[in-house]
């Protein structure tokens, strides 16, 4: 009458912190992550016949994460995600796929009296670096890198006009407006055949390039729309990182509305005179896109 059509399990919210100590300089480097591991394979009987013999316990997955973190670098997180996935499919013959998600939290080194402190850090924003990796037996490793929760704003240099209008349209055209968004950007890498290939890639450099392109384009583009600006970001990342196959963005509008103060002694606070605004929460616009490389036509 019924059959199991989907099964995946693992350990979520594994809190991980690692410090590397340079004995010669006394400089410490810290990395903090939240890890999720999910396994697939010949595990159907654990659901249908209460057979726990095929279950690699979620606590085992947690302890494995800590042990491999001790034995391997955990930065860049793409490398560590691939290390974890490779371990699970090679250690357990009945496990055929491992999904690993890593959230890397910010710790920025303090500058004290103009000098970088060797072992003190602060969290300067809620921005996170995210990696989603899948290792499949006999297929390879897919990796998606992401920037999330990067809150940005510019007070001019953005417009939105010429959009479709009909009997349902109330929105006025804007020739100069505040543009603010919380950036979620992702880029999907080509398929890697094994862990050795993954370890050859400079993921940190690619992350810096993607982040710099995002910030620079946001700041400098004379934006006709969020759509037009985000496409430019995608296009530039594809050009800068040849091993990336696709780039995607999800940009929610953070609206700032002008306040009409003319009722009080004729105060001008609209249009070019607007300097006081009311930040809005919701509802908000949400703009998404994915940009891929053009496929080469076959002769």
PDB file of N, CA and C in Angstrom, residues 82-83 86 89-90 135-136 139-143 190-201 203:
ATOM      1  N   UNK A  82      33.752  19.163   1.911  1.00  0.00           N
ATOM      2  CA  UNK A  82      34.116  18.049   1.035  1.00  0.00           C
ATOM      3  C   UNK A  82      34.839  16.948   1.807  1.00  0.00           C
ATOM      4  N   UNK A  83      35.657  17.322   2.778  1.00  0.00           N
ATOM      5  CA  UNK A  83      36.333  16.338   3.622  1.00  0.00           C
ATOM      6  C   UNK A  83      35.312  15.496   4.382  1.00  0.00           C
ATOM      7  N   UNK A  86      33.348  13.196   1.887  1.00  0.00           N
ATOM      8  CA  UNK A  86      34.217  12.120   1.409  1.00  0.00           C
ATOM      9  C   UNK A  86      34.370  11.045   2.485  1.00  0.00           C
ATOM     10  N   UNK A  89      30.994   8.737   2.802  1.00  0.00           N
ATOM     11  CA  UNK A  89      30.695   7.762   1.752  1.00  0.00           C
ATOM     12  C   UNK A  89      31.787   6.704   1.627  1.00  0.00           C
ATOM     13  N   UNK A  90      33.009   6.994   2.088  1.00  0.00           N
ATOM     14  CA  UNK A  90      34.084   6.008   2.007  1.00  0.00           C
ATOM     15  C   UNK A  90      34.162   5.118   3.246  1.00  0.00           C
ATOM     16  N   UNK A 135      28.256  15.173  -1.666  1.00  0.00           N
ATOM     17  CA  UNK A 135      29.202  14.185  -2.175  1.00  0.00           C
ATOM     18  C   UNK A 135      28.430  12.916  -2.485  1.00  0.00           C
ATOM     19  N   UNK A 136      28.469  12.492  -3.762  1.00  0.00           N
ATOM     20  CA  UNK A 136      27.739  11.296  -4.175  1.00  0.00           C
ATOM     21  C   UNK A 136      28.708  10.228  -4.676  1.00  0.00           C
ATOM     22  N   UNK A 139      29.849   9.647  -8.440  1.00  0.00           N
ATOM     23  CA  UNK A 139      29.494  10.817  -9.242  1.00  0.00           C
ATOM     24  C   UNK A 139      30.452  11.980  -9.030  1.00  0.00           C
ATOM     25  N   UNK A 140      30.660  12.377  -7.785  1.00  0.00           N
ATOM     26  CA  UNK A 140      31.543  13.498  -7.506  1.00  0.00           C
ATOM     27  C   UNK A 140      30.977  14.402  -6.428  1.00  0.00           C
ATOM     28  N   UNK A 141      31.471  15.651  -6.409  1.00  0.00           N
ATOM     29  CA  UNK A 141      31.129  16.589  -5.350  1.00  0.00           C
ATOM     30  C   UNK A 141      30.586  17.872  -5.975  1.00  0.00           C
ATOM     31  N   UNK A 142      29.381  18.261  -5.568  1.00  0.00           N
ATOM     32  CA  UNK A 142      28.825  19.546  -6.000  1.00  0.00           C
ATOM     33  C   UNK A 142      28.890  20.514  -4.823  1.00  0.00           C
ATOM     34  N   UNK A 143      29.245  21.752  -5.125  1.00  0.00           N
ATOM     35  CA  UNK A 143      29.415  22.761  -4.075  1.00  0.00           C
ATOM     36  C   UNK A 143      28.746  24.057  -4.504  1.00  0.00           C
ATOM     37  N   UNK A 190      31.500  24.072 -10.767  1.00  0.00           N
ATOM     38  CA  UNK A 190      31.433  22.899 -11.633  1.00  0.00           C
ATOM     39  C   UNK A 190      31.536  21.648 -10.767  1.00  0.00           C
ATOM     40  N   UNK A 191      31.103  20.521 -11.276  1.00  0.00           N
ATOM     41  CA  UNK A 191      31.196  19.267 -10.539  1.00  0.00           C
ATOM     42  C   UNK A 191      32.667  18.877 -10.366  1.00  0.00           C
ATOM     43  N   UNK A 192      33.055  18.573  -9.121  1.00  0.00           N
ATOM     44  CA  UNK A 192      34.399  18.086  -8.842  1.00  0.00           C
ATOM     45  C   UNK A 192      34.358  16.558  -8.774  1.00  0.00           C
ATOM     46  N   UNK A 193      35.324  15.918  -9.394  1.00  0.00           N
ATOM     47  CA  UNK A 193      35.278  14.448  -9.436  1.00  0.00           C
ATOM     48  C   UNK A 193      35.673  13.806  -8.120  1.00  0.00           C
ATOM     49  N   UNK A 194      36.505  14.518  -7.320  1.00  0.00           N
ATOM     50  CA  UNK A 194      36.914  13.933  -6.044  1.00  0.00           C
ATOM     51  C   UNK A 194      37.460  15.020  -5.121  1.00  0.00           C
ATOM     52  N   UNK A 195      37.837  14.603  -3.915  1.00  0.00           N
ATOM     53  CA  UNK A 195      38.345  15.529  -2.898  1.00  0.00           C
ATOM     54  C   UNK A 195      39.638  16.200  -3.345  1.00  0.00           C
ATOM     55  N   UNK A 196      40.457  15.484  -4.074  1.00  0.00           N
ATOM     56  CA  UNK A 196      41.731  16.049  -4.550  1.00  0.00           C
ATOM     57  C   UNK A 196      41.493  17.271  -5.419  1.00  0.00           C
ATOM     58  N   UNK A 197      40.502  17.194  -6.295  1.00  0.00           N
ATOM     59  CA  UNK A 197      40.179  18.344  -7.145  1.00  0.00           C
ATOM     60  C   UNK A 197      39.701  19.530  -6.316  1.00  0.00           C
ATOM     61  N   UNK A 198      38.883  19.256  -5.314  1.00  0.00           N
ATOM     62  CA  UNK A 198      38.357  20.328  -4.469  1.00  0.00           C
ATOM     63  C   UNK A 198      39.494  21.073  -3.782  1.00  0.00           C
ATOM     64  N   UNK A 199      40.467  20.327  -3.295  1.00  0.00           N
ATOM     65  CA  UNK A 199      41.555  20.938  -2.523  1.00  0.00           C
ATOM     66  C   UNK A 199      42.474  21.807  -3.369  1.00  0.00           C
ATOM     67  N   UNK A 200      42.362  21.741  -4.685  1.00  0.00           N
ATOM     68  CA  UNK A 200      43.194  22.564  -5.563  1.00  0.00           C
ATOM     69  C   UNK A 200      42.609  23.965  -5.772  1.00  0.00           C
ATOM     70  N   UNK A 201      41.361  24.164  -5.355  1.00  0.00           N
ATOM     71  CA  UNK A 201      40.659  25.417  -5.650  1.00  0.00           C
ATOM     72  C   UNK A 201      40.829  26.424  -4.513  1.00  0.00           C
ATOM     73  N   UNK A 203      39.036  28.733  -2.782  1.00  0.00           N
ATOM     74  CA  UNK A 203      37.669  29.182  -2.525  1.00  0.00           C
ATOM     75  C   UNK A 203      37.635  30.521  -1.799  1.00  0.00           C
TER      76      UNK A 203
END
